[in-house]
Amino acid sequence: MSIKVCIIGAGSIGFTRGCVRDILTVPELRDAEFALTDISERNLDMVAKLCERDIAANDVPALLTATTNRREALSDADYVFSFVRVGGLEAFQTDIDVPLRYGVDQCVGDTLGPGGIMYAQRTIPVLLDFCRDIREVAKPDCLFINHSNPMAMNTWACVQYGGIRVVGLCHGVTGGIWQIAHLLGVPPEELDVVCAGINHQTWYISVKRRGIEQTGRLLDLFEKDPELSRTEKVRIDLLRRFGYYTTESNGHCSEYVPWYRKRPDEIRDWIDLGSWINGETGGYLRVCTEGRNWFEHDFPNWMEAPPMRYTPEQRGHEHGSYIIEALETGRVYRGHFNVRNNGCITNLPDDAIVEAPGYVDGNGIGIPIVGDLPLGCAAVCNASIAVQRIAVEAAVSGDDALLRQALLLDPLTGAVCNPPEVWQMADDLLVAQAQWLPNYKKQIAAAAKRLAAEKKAGNYKGTHKGDGAARLKTRSVSELRKNRAKHEKQLLVADKSAAKRAEDARGK
Amino acid sequence: MSIKVCIIGAGSIGFTRGCVRDILTVPELRDAEFALTDISERNLDMVAKLCERDIAANDVPALLTATTNRREALSDADYVFSFVRVGGLEAFQTDIDVPLRYGVDQCVGDTLGPGGIMYAQRTIPVLLDFCRDIREVAKPDCLFINHSNPMAMNTWACVQYGGIRVVGLCHGVTGGIWQIAHLLGVPPEELDVVCAGINHQTWYISVKRRGIEQTGRLLDLFEKDPELSRTEKVRIDLLRRFGYYTTESNGHCSEYVPWYRKRPDEIRDWIDLGSWINGETGGYLRVCTEGRNWFEHDFPNWMEAPPMRYTPEQRGHEHGSYIIEALETGRVYRGHFNVRNNGCITNLPDDAIVEAPGYVDGNGIGIPIVGDLPLGCAAVCNASIAVQRIAVEAAVSGDDALLRQALLLDPLTGAVCNPPEVWQMADDLLVAQAQWLPNYKKQIAAAAKRLAAEKKAGNYKGTHKGDGAARLKTRSVSELRKNRAKHEKQLLVADKSAAKRAEDARGK
Amino acid sequence: MSIKVCIIGAGSIGFTRGCVRDILTVPELRDAEFALTDISERNLDMVAKLCERDIAANDVPALLTATTNRREALSDADYVFSFVRVGGLEAFQTDIDVPLRYGVDQCVGDTLGPGGIMYAQRTIPVLLDFCRDIREVAKPDCLFINHSNPMAMNTWACVQYGGIRVVGLCHGVTGGIWQIAHLLGVPPEELDVVCAGINHQTWYISVKRRGIEQTGRLLDLFEKDPELSRTEKVRIDLLRRFGYYTTESNGHCSEYVPWYRKRPDEIRDWIDLGSWINGETGGYLRVCTEGRNWFEHDFPNWMEAPPMRYTPEQRGHEHGSYIIEALETGRVYRGHFNVRNNGCITNLPDDAIVEAPGYVDGNGIGIPIVGDLPLGCAAVCNASIAVQRIAVEAAVSGDDALLRQALLLDPLTGAVCNPPEVWQMADDLLVAQAQWLPNYKKQIAAAAKRLAAEKKAGNYKGTHKGDGAARLKTRSVSELRKNRAKHEKQLLVADKSAAKRAEDARGK
Amino acid sequence: MSIKVCIIGAGSIGFTRGCVRDILTVPELRDAEFALTDISERNLDMVAKLCERDIAANDVPALLTATTNRREALSDADYVFSFVRVGGLEAFQTDIDVPLRYGVDQCVGDTLGPGGIMYAQRTIPVLLDFCRDIREVAKPDCLFINHSNPMAMNTWACVQYGGIRVVGLCHGVTGGIWQIAHLLGVPPEELDVVCAGINHQTWYISVKRRGIEQTGRLLDLFEKDPELSRTEKVRIDLLRRFGYYTTESNGHCSEYVPWYRKRPDEIRDWIDLGSWINGETGGYLRVCTEGRNWFEHDFPNWMEAPPMRYTPEQRGHEHGSYIIEALETGRVYRGHFNVRNNGCITNLPDDAIVEAPGYVDGNGIGIPIVGDLPLGCAAVCNASIAVQRIAVEAAVSGDDALLRQALLLDPLTGAVCNPPEVWQMADDLLVAQAQWLPNYKKQIAAAAKRLAAEKKAGNYKGTHKGDGAARLKTRSVSELRKNRAKHEKQLLVADKSAAKRAEDARGK
């Protein structure tokens, strides 16, 4: 049962090293072949070194290769992971900073909102290139496992235009279960949970213990929890207004809807600065930047730290390795996956990418029908889905009229800006990210011209001052070094998921 | 071919008198029987007198009765019209004034937004009573023709819970065709138009002349028109951003979306105060109030004016009489009707009430499939549909949690208020309209208590000052009398449709 | 408003000449251009001569060209008609005779059953060639109007694989209305009829006069009619068992279902030999053969007969010219059309080609939702649809396993044969029609080998003797000449539709 | 985790005793309460005695009660099983014998065909009574687990009209997997199987081992197997013609389609008389009759035989206990279940009851989307579904016109009879089963009158002679006793499932 796993964007150290470990923890998969690929030879090399050391230390017969030639890495692959971030932190910076000039204050900015929409514009054409390569050189039934954000839009494009099998994965649901279990005072394993919606707006519509529904108790428990009532104010407010708890972190939640971040002087009432993920302006950008700098500086230490251990206890919670295990061994796995709706959530559109519970075994990935979402939850999701659909079409076709409509329809942007501002923000974003948007070449030239003319005429609107309502300074490596013990855990996991999981797990 | 037509809310003088005229203009229907009913005996009496005089003057064999006993009027009816306004102008005043205290500045406020949502809460239980009576005492296949606003929500409730045949009618599409024909310099009859969406957010997705699509030319023509470029700024802006012209008046358009009325100091940039329908704060409330007062004072003069003439040239443009003519005589009629979507507009939900082209003849009302709306137009409609669905469920069940969700999800309210404000606005509205909301009795008591507590604690949030960004004073009868010639046309037609049509027809 | 109309298979004299007449009867279309094309230069020439003479005699500015170069004829066409019969009478003969050797006794054999299935195998690849040419050289929005049988399967293939606008037309519904009107003693125009199903199995599910449903009266009226009770026994039996009258002639009806033609000694109990269309074995083949021979012999007389007159009274009842008139002038036309179901008939599959009422005007062809067919009618249609879907896929892919499944699933064949017989019949048919089935080249070689082996082994099963239960001799030209007066009407209209219409119209 | 399980029709010894054992084998369910009910006090008493002895012998804390008062047994039940056979063997006898008089030769006759259709008419009203009682007195979320045949029609009625949670269970899929595993020479656990369709016409559309599809190899393996090639001729022929193996036994398969039993002299070519289930005329009726007689005579011996042992090794393969285990403990179970289609099999109707793979755990029963069935398999299923839908409506409404349509549309009946024969067979069946068909009271009186008149007029058509093409004599108890050793296994399991499983398991 030898399988080949290709990892694109393998320079993403946290994801790649964990992915290799998680798969090699499965006895039947110990002879797997990993083909790592990245556009950065240096990062690829560092990650490969770390993984090879782990493999050797665990004495498994796995094979690992690393190449910047993507098609070579994809050849005959059974599974392909994407961890790429198109444009890296440089582009990400503009996802946050340009909208801020128009008053749109994002915390994460990689899923929806102007940041997420632009991120999709950069990423979708690249992912469709991966799909084409997979169609051409990978195994016929190769499964593409997408981790690249914005999850829903990226997976949507691959499902609709990629011509391959795709599943989008996120660990978001797990964290919320830990919180709820903590509040109920029971182990998470004892809860039967149905969580459904779209990635990052998924709702715990049923939480049962021994057959008894617990949802009605949650608001009171959250409000009374001294810690969570402080850190999860937006999530709790959504629970209050809509009756169901939602998966996403407080910071994320606050940026997807029009209610919590439109008035600069109220933002701090809804967020918590203890962790970037609870609402800090550009928080994820800050922590990613710090993490990257730290890793580049700290790599020698990593090579001297003890290697990872491939044991069941150390295995992570990302769904990917469990899906592969289920498909290859037939052992059933239940998780929450991102797939084309196709009637699963009966009051969301069929073409949307939903996140819903599924079962995997030797027969494939099966997604039972969930039925209707509660009306309010469905409405919140539908607003995002409309934006996603338009943004996907924009990215695929390079049609900036659609891109502008996606921005206009974003709930937070629509609550903050008027139409001329939105269109100018679009121009600003296109020009700032020109190097990663080859699809929009012609429109970017026109946008630049328009911007220059508006500035000259004194009509430039991107004039909001300051760094946003809740911004923290990015710490330098030397600052971080001073307090290494305190920061290390966070820095080791220079990825959002791990940070969030760490937060969520506190209650565990 | 004798038919019985029942008119509920027959005190609505403009609609009722025109409805009788339009039906009696059809040769085969001249022996129709009209049963007028209203809760106001006085209004009913005045209208009946006017109609009887018209019938006599035109020497048709029609029969007219008037009674405040609704079930008697409905007995054996083939067709039933509803022109009712539940709560009248008194309730309407609070639809406008309460939200204004929270910064939500509406122009019409009878379709969506807090005003429209509350109007649905008052009206739906009443219309469901009509439906029950129709099921019980009217002819088995009786067609209920609803004119009562909010059209989409009211029709939705009747379709889903009424158990009878229903169609919702609005003249909105016609006016826009006149504008477009005017700009193109051709008679409206030469245009082939497909207009689709939801009532008051219907889009001209195809405007052809002799097979040639004209849509691409419209933006330029509107922008260059000296009159329309001034009066229809929001509609033109929507055309600019979304690529398609929309049916509704400028004032209405501006209140359904988050972009044009959220900043008080920008509202006047988007509207025109030449006619209330182009954006005046509470404009429709003002003109309705003036019209009602004028009519009550002026009734004797009406009785002395010449009676209506039942000739084809005088026949109005409301769809109702044409539908009845088509069903009864088999002559095909094409119009735009409000019906359950059922797959007609393929990217709107099946359960929504859409406005789309249909054909009527002896076989009934047939609605061909329109297909997909353009993505952006569909997104705008979908945001409203989500609110409508929740508001309908709220009205039917008296569930104030749903009512609050509908208010939160209203695009303009969401752009203006934060969640605590929205909930308090809900309390304020419930209390203000208590007498028309028997479904919410218990919740209103709780709301009143909460409001009192909040006020006592200094937390009352409905403290926006003033009359809105663009409010005109309601003129007294004596003021109106001074300038009778100028105002008469407007006053005679104390209904929105006529006002709008008058506006639209200027280009004709 | 000059349009170009291309007619493929223009050698089909009855259809082509009538089509030209019907279009040129419309005042706005008198300057139309007709491009006639056929693979038979001789037939094309004869038809062109007749049409040119008609045009000249009516003094209209129309233009007519004739060419065997199909792409030339299609260039810039606005409308394309297909009247082709692939394989002509030579192939048709085997559609009837081969199944008869296995006990399957067909009357018409061009719609369903082994004959219809094979006819689709021959025709679909040819029609898809037309579609490709239309995509490439006709006007962008060119409408393909298909008259070629088997209507449902051919239209299905063009809709699903042709990439162009298609509508399939048949006059079947009209004839039944004439019969029903005759029985009710009212003019057909006074009836409001909804007829729905699939071509040749369309059911009169609503027949109203002045709003009163007449369906419940029909069985009694048909049973008591001295003429129809004799000629339409199968149709009346279907009405008796299923509650609704069906469009198709008695002979056709009898061959689509398992009940009336499976026992040779009972066939004559259900049919009538007064007209071939009421059930004669191979009746349509006989009359087509006689008609063709007669026309070839009689052409000089045709040229001397008076030309057609282009007047409203002479205009035919085929839908084609009315559709073009409606699309070009905007005058609404209601007819019954063959289109992809798409939810129109809610209990037939979406992908099926249904025949249902539609409205045409300048906005296109609109098909309102019919709703559910009565359960039994839907079941009868669904059995045929399953066969059609498989036969279409077989024709497109040249997959003989699918072809054999289509034959097995044909209700009459399934009632008569066992599986080994059906497979051998398939071999026999493939070999007999090899020259018109290039898609099946390889499978035909294998089939021939199998047949030879079976014959050698004494296992050949196609050994039913005789000419079927109800076959008449094909009359020679000289026999026909003897009784010219009697036969002429039938011979002039060497097409099924005209024959059927003539029958139907007797009651008119 | 104490649950209450109600078993209706508990007199069905094989099912009931096994059901109790299977549930009590689950450690968490050992304190379950069983409430047995039946209309036969004597059978109920015998079964209760046997079960109580088993419970005592296994020393589990379970509770067992038995009562003929159904509502008492249903009170507060968490799970309800139905094993009822309405009309028992007496009615069953007429299901077989009446159609035989019209030439319809059935083997099992309890699923489709005239026997199955009539069985549904008897059973559905009774099951809807159970549903009403469950709604009224069982636990709110009580799951009704239906084993009563005809499975698909019965479950359909309960799903559509019962207002409760229902799942229909059959073990059919398992047996075929054992056969396939035997042919492939691998343990069944190593196969990943997707089986989908409708109960008793379910198709193995994917059979994978270690990711490699095996379907293409099956025909050859079956044809070469000395045993199966003799006993499963119809199933193998279906595999040959349609490309996929089907779940149901050879005898069942042969009666659902028009091809194998319509010619009396060919029936024996397709069946095998070694086991009744492979095609014997009325085979199931015979074996049920023998089994019942034997049990009544042999009961004292049963009480002396060793009690059942509640160990995992002895646990049966029926899905019921596994579903309850999964729902109560959260351990995932995968099985094939009968549920409303709802888009699971994309080319079968939404309202049909399909049999498809599902997953059960604490979240409920989830049915992932299967997608399209192969075209031919779907067509075979669709023909049966059409009959089922009509037969269900007939049973619910007592509309004999629909009942007659169901019989006409049955593929085998349609291939054997003409319409007048089918209608007379309906009359005959209604009269013969009058005591179990209270819904049809009025129509039965009319049927009896018609039959008498027809007989008097010499038109009675149910005159086929003899016992069918392949009938064996029912053995008396004394004959069976003579050869006890040989027959015992078969007799102990006086139910079809066990017989079939025994057959299937031979290859295991």
GROMACS .gro file of N, CA and C in nm, chain D residues 92 95-97 99-100 103-117 119 149-150 153 199-201 233-235 238 246 248-263 267 270-271 276-285 380 383-384 387 406-407 409-416 470 496 500:
model
  237
 1616PHE      N    1  -5.143  -1.435   0.171
 1616PHE     CA    2  -5.026  -1.457   0.084
 1616PHE      C    3  -5.061  -1.560  -0.024
 1619ASP      N    4  -5.214  -1.395  -0.304
 1619ASP     CA    5  -5.116  -1.312  -0.378
 1619ASP      C    6  -5.051  -1.394  -0.490
 1620ILE      N    7  -5.031  -1.522  -0.462
 1620ILE     CA    8  -4.964  -1.610  -0.559
 1620ILE      C    9  -5.065  -1.673  -0.654
 1621ASP      N   10  -5.173  -1.725  -0.598
 1621ASP     CA   11  -5.262  -1.810  -0.678
 1621ASP      C   12  -5.350  -1.732  -0.774
 1623PRO      N   13  -5.297  -1.429  -0.936
 1623PRO     CA   14  -5.224  -1.391  -1.057
 1623PRO      C   15  -5.188  -1.512  -1.145
 1624LEU      N   16  -5.162  -1.625  -1.082
 1624LEU     CA   17  -5.127  -1.744  -1.160
 1624LEU      C   18  -5.242  -1.782  -1.254
 1627GLY      N   19  -5.182  -1.611  -1.562
 1627GLY     CA   20  -5.054  -1.637  -1.629
 1627GLY      C   21  -4.934  -1.569  -1.566
 1628VAL      N   22  -4.954  -1.498  -1.455
 1628VAL     CA   23  -4.841  -1.431  -1.391
 1628VAL      C   24  -4.784  -1.524  -1.283
 1629ASP      N   25  -4.667  -1.576  -1.310
 1629ASP     CA   26  -4.606  -1.683  -1.232
 1629ASP      C   27  -4.495  -1.624  -1.145
 1630GLN      N   28  -4.528  -1.604  -1.015
 1630GLN     CA   29  -4.433  -1.540  -0.925
 1630GLN      C   30  -4.359  -1.642  -0.839
 1631CYS      N   31  -4.240  -1.608  -0.800
 1631CYS     CA   32  -4.162  -1.696  -0.711
 1631CYS      C   33  -4.183  -1.656  -0.565
 1632VAL      N   34  -4.153  -1.530  -0.533
 1632VAL     CA   35  -4.170  -1.484  -0.395
 1632VAL      C   36  -4.300  -1.405  -0.383
 1633GLY      N   37  -4.311  -1.299  -0.466
 1633GLY     CA   38  -4.439  -1.229  -0.472
 1633GLY      C   39  -4.469  -1.142  -0.351
 1634ASP      N   40  -4.367  -1.089  -0.286
 1634ASP     CA   41  -4.395  -1.005  -0.169
 1634ASP      C   42  -4.333  -0.867  -0.181
 1635THR      N   43  -4.284  -0.830  -0.298
 1635THR     CA   44  -4.206  -0.707  -0.311
 1635THR      C   45  -4.262  -0.618  -0.421
 1636LEU      N   46  -4.278  -0.676  -0.539
 1636LEU     CA   47  -4.336  -0.606  -0.652
 1636LEU      C   48  -4.430  -0.706  -0.716
 1637GLY      N   49  -4.473  -0.682  -0.838
 1637GLY     CA   50  -4.566  -0.774  -0.902
 1637GLY      C   51  -4.701  -0.768  -0.831
 1638PRO      N   52  -4.799  -0.840  -0.884
 1638PRO     CA   53  -4.932  -0.836  -0.822
 1638PRO      C   54  -4.928  -0.871  -0.675
 1639GLY      N   55  -4.847  -0.972  -0.638
 1639GLY     CA   56  -4.839  -1.011  -0.497
 1639GLY      C   57  -4.789  -0.897  -0.410
 1640GLY      N   58  -4.680  -0.836  -0.450
 1640GLY     CA   59  -4.623  -0.728  -0.371
 1640GLY      C   60  -4.715  -0.607  -0.364
 1641ILE      N   61  -4.780  -0.578  -0.476
 1641ILE     CA   62  -4.871  -0.463  -0.480
 1641ILE      C   63  -4.988  -0.485  -0.384
 1643TYR      N   64  -4.991  -0.692  -0.127
 1643TYR     CA   65  -4.936  -0.697   0.009
 1643TYR      C   66  -4.927  -0.553   0.064
 1673ASN      N   67  -4.239  -0.633   0.469
 1673ASN     CA   68  -4.242  -0.618   0.325
 1673ASN      C   69  -4.382  -0.585   0.279
 1674PRO      N   70  -4.398  -0.532   0.160
 1674PRO     CA   71  -4.295  -0.488   0.066
 1674PRO      C   72  -4.222  -0.364   0.119
 1677MET      N   73  -4.235   0.005  -0.062
 1677MET     CA   74  -4.368   0.068  -0.058
 1677MET      C   75  -4.410   0.100   0.085
 1723ASN      N   76  -3.481  -0.130  -0.275
 1723ASN     CA   77  -3.477  -0.259  -0.207
 1723ASN      C   78  -3.511  -0.372  -0.304
 1724HIS      N   79  -3.427  -0.471  -0.306
 1724HIS     CA   80  -3.439  -0.588  -0.392
 1724HIS      C   81  -3.404  -0.561  -0.538
 1725GLN      N   82  -3.370  -0.439  -0.570
 1725GLN     CA   83  -3.312  -0.410  -0.702
 1725GLN      C   84  -3.196  -0.313  -0.678
 1757LYS      N   85  -2.885  -1.791  -1.255
 1757LYS     CA   86  -2.883  -1.760  -1.399
 1757LYS      C   87  -2.942  -1.623  -1.433
 1758VAL      N   88  -3.049  -1.585  -1.366
 1758VAL     CA   89  -3.109  -1.456  -1.397
 1758VAL      C   90  -3.018  -1.342  -1.352
 1759ARG      N   91  -2.966  -1.355  -1.230
 1759ARG     CA   92  -2.877  -1.249  -1.180
 1759ARG      C   93  -2.756  -1.233  -1.272
 1762LEU      N   94  -2.859  -1.059  -1.586
 1762LEU     CA   95  -2.871  -0.914  -1.565
 1762LEU      C   96  -2.732  -0.849  -1.562
 1770THR      N   97  -2.665  -0.762  -0.910
 1770THR     CA   98  -2.775  -0.707  -0.831
 1770THR      C   99  -2.795  -0.790  -0.706
 1772GLU      N  100  -3.055  -0.904  -0.539
 1772GLU     CA  101  -3.161  -0.994  -0.500
 1772GLU      C  102  -3.141  -1.136  -0.550
 1773SER      N  103  -3.199  -1.232  -0.481
 1773SER     CA  104  -3.191  -1.373  -0.518
 1773SER      C  105  -3.242  -1.393  -0.660
 1774ASN      N  106  -3.204  -1.503  -0.720
 1774ASN     CA  107  -3.242  -1.535  -0.858
 1774ASN      C  108  -3.393  -1.537  -0.876
 1775GLY      N  109  -3.462  -1.594  -0.781
 1775GLY     CA  110  -3.607  -1.604  -0.793
 1775GLY      C  111  -3.673  -1.468  -0.791
 1776HIS      N  112  -3.634  -1.386  -0.696
 1776HIS     CA  113  -3.686  -1.250  -0.688
 1776HIS      C  114  -3.656  -1.175  -0.818
 1777CYS      N  115  -3.530  -1.175  -0.856
 1777CYS     CA  116  -3.488  -1.102  -0.976
 1777CYS      C  117  -3.575  -1.136  -1.095
 1778SER      N  118  -3.607  -1.263  -1.107
 1778SER     CA  119  -3.678  -1.307  -1.227
 1778SER      C  120  -3.820  -1.253  -1.232
 1779GLU      N  121  -3.876  -1.212  -1.119
 1779GLU     CA  122  -4.017  -1.169  -1.120
 1779GLU      C  123  -4.035  -1.018  -1.128
 1780TYR      N  124  -3.926  -0.943  -1.124
 1780TYR     CA  125  -3.938  -0.796  -1.126
 1780TYR      C  126  -3.929  -0.737  -1.267
 1781VAL      N  127  -3.887  -0.816  -1.363
 1781VAL     CA  128  -3.859  -0.765  -1.497
 1781VAL      C  129  -3.938  -0.848  -1.598
 1782PRO      N  130  -3.955  -0.798  -1.720
 1782PRO     CA  131  -4.047  -0.867  -1.812
 1782PRO      C  132  -3.985  -0.987  -1.885
 1783TRP      N  133  -3.857  -1.016  -1.862
 1783TRP     CA  134  -3.786  -1.100  -1.958
 1783TRP      C  135  -3.781  -1.250  -1.929
 1784TYR      N  136  -3.798  -1.291  -1.802
 1784TYR     CA  137  -3.760  -1.429  -1.767
 1784TYR      C  138  -3.876  -1.520  -1.731
 1785ARG      N  139  -3.990  -1.465  -1.695
 1785ARG     CA  140  -4.099  -1.552  -1.651
 1785ARG      C  141  -4.225  -1.536  -1.735
 1786LYS      N  142  -4.214  -1.468  -1.850
 1786LYS     CA  143  -4.339  -1.445  -1.923
 1786LYS      C  144  -4.379  -1.565  -2.008
 1787ARG      N  145  -4.280  -1.649  -2.049
 1787ARG     CA  146  -4.314  -1.767  -2.129
 1787ARG      C  147  -4.302  -1.890  -2.040
 1791ILE      N  148  -3.941  -2.070  -1.826
 1791ILE     CA  149  -3.909  -2.032  -1.688
 1791ILE      C  150  -3.802  -2.124  -1.629
 1794TRP      N  151  -3.427  -2.058  -1.658
 1794TRP     CA  152  -3.363  -1.946  -1.589
 1794TRP      C  153  -3.352  -1.969  -1.439
 1795ILE      N  154  -3.416  -2.072  -1.388
 1795ILE     CA  155  -3.420  -2.087  -1.243
 1795ILE      C  156  -3.354  -2.218  -1.201
 1800TRP      N  157  -3.578  -2.294  -0.296
 1800TRP     CA  158  -3.698  -2.222  -0.339
 1800TRP      C  159  -3.666  -2.081  -0.385
 1801ILE      N  160  -3.561  -2.023  -0.324
 1801ILE     CA  161  -3.534  -1.881  -0.348
 1801ILE      C  162  -3.478  -1.856  -0.487
 1802ASN      N  163  -3.445  -1.962  -0.556
 1802ASN     CA  164  -3.387  -1.943  -0.689
 1802ASN      C  165  -3.489  -1.949  -0.802
 1803GLY      N  166  -3.618  -1.950  -0.768
 1803GLY     CA  167  -3.713  -1.934  -0.877
 1803GLY      C  168  -3.839  -2.019  -0.873
 1804GLU      N  169  -3.849  -2.114  -0.785
 1804GLU     CA  170  -3.968  -2.198  -0.774
 1804GLU      C  171  -4.098  -2.116  -0.771
 1805THR      N  172  -4.196  -2.161  -0.844
 1805THR     CA  173  -4.328  -2.094  -0.841
 1805THR      C  174  -4.384  -2.098  -0.699
 1806GLY      N  175  -4.414  -1.981  -0.647
 1806GLY     CA  176  -4.469  -1.976  -0.511
 1806GLY      C  177  -4.376  -2.036  -0.408
 1807GLY      N  178  -4.250  -2.030  -0.432
 1807GLY     CA  179  -4.154  -2.101  -0.346
 1807GLY      C  180  -4.154  -2.049  -0.202
 1808TYR      N  181  -4.162  -1.921  -0.189
 1808TYR     CA  182  -4.156  -1.864  -0.055
 1808TYR      C  183  -4.283  -1.900   0.023
 1809LEU      N  184  -4.394  -1.899  -0.047
 1809LEU     CA  185  -4.520  -1.938   0.016
 1809LEU      C  186  -4.510  -2.081   0.070
 1904VAL      N  187  -3.418   0.023  -1.486
 1904VAL     CA  188  -3.486  -0.091  -1.426
 1904VAL      C  189  -3.550  -0.048  -1.293
 1907ALA      N  190  -3.863   0.187  -1.337
 1907ALA     CA  191  -3.987   0.119  -1.373
 1907ALA      C  192  -4.058   0.070  -1.246
 1908SER      N  193  -3.981   0.016  -1.153
 1908SER     CA  194  -4.041  -0.032  -1.028
 1908SER      C  195  -4.089   0.083  -0.941
 1911VAL      N  196  -4.430   0.208  -1.030
 1911VAL     CA  197  -4.534   0.120  -0.977
 1911VAL      C  198  -4.552   0.142  -0.827
 1930ALA      N  199  -5.121   0.048  -1.121
 1930ALA     CA  200  -5.000  -0.014  -1.068
 1930ALA      C  201  -4.983  -0.154  -1.127
 1931LEU      N  202  -5.092  -0.229  -1.132
 1931LEU     CA  203  -5.083  -0.365  -1.187
 1931LEU      C  204  -5.049  -0.362  -1.336
 1933LEU      N  205  -4.881  -0.145  -1.494
 1933LEU     CA  206  -4.744  -0.097  -1.515
 1933LEU      C  207  -4.640  -0.193  -1.460
 1934ASP      N  208  -4.682  -0.293  -1.385
 1934ASP     CA  209  -4.585  -0.393  -1.339
 1934ASP      C  210  -4.524  -0.461  -1.462
 1935PRO      N  211  -4.391  -0.461  -1.473
 1935PRO     CA  212  -4.329  -0.509  -1.597
 1935PRO      C  213  -4.368  -0.652  -1.635
 1936LEU      N  214  -4.372  -0.744  -1.539
 1936LEU     CA  215  -4.405  -0.882  -1.574
 1936LEU      C  216  -4.553  -0.895  -1.610
 1937THR      N  217  -4.639  -0.833  -1.532
 1937THR     CA  218  -4.782  -0.838  -1.562
 1937THR      C  219  -4.811  -0.777  -1.698
 1938GLY      N  220  -4.746  -0.663  -1.725
 1938GLY     CA  221  -4.766  -0.597  -1.854
 1938GLY      C  222  -4.718  -0.682  -1.971
 1939ALA      N  223  -4.619  -0.767  -1.946
 1939ALA     CA  224  -4.568  -0.852  -2.054
 1939ALA      C  225  -4.655  -0.975  -2.073
 1940VAL      N  226  -4.733  -1.010  -1.971
 1940VAL     CA  227  -4.812  -1.133  -1.978
 1940VAL      C  228  -4.958  -1.106  -2.014
 1994ALA      N  229  -4.321  -2.407  -1.226
 1994ALA     CA  230  -4.217  -2.470  -1.146
 1994ALA      C  231  -4.260  -2.478  -1.001
 2020LYS      N  232  -3.749  -1.563   0.501
 2020LYS     CA  233  -3.678  -1.552   0.375
 2020LYS      C  234  -3.533  -1.510   0.392
 2024LYS      N  235  -3.212  -1.704   0.253
 2024LYS     CA  236  -3.124  -1.646   0.155
 2024LYS      C  237  -2.982  -1.637   0.206
   0.00000   0.00000   0.00000
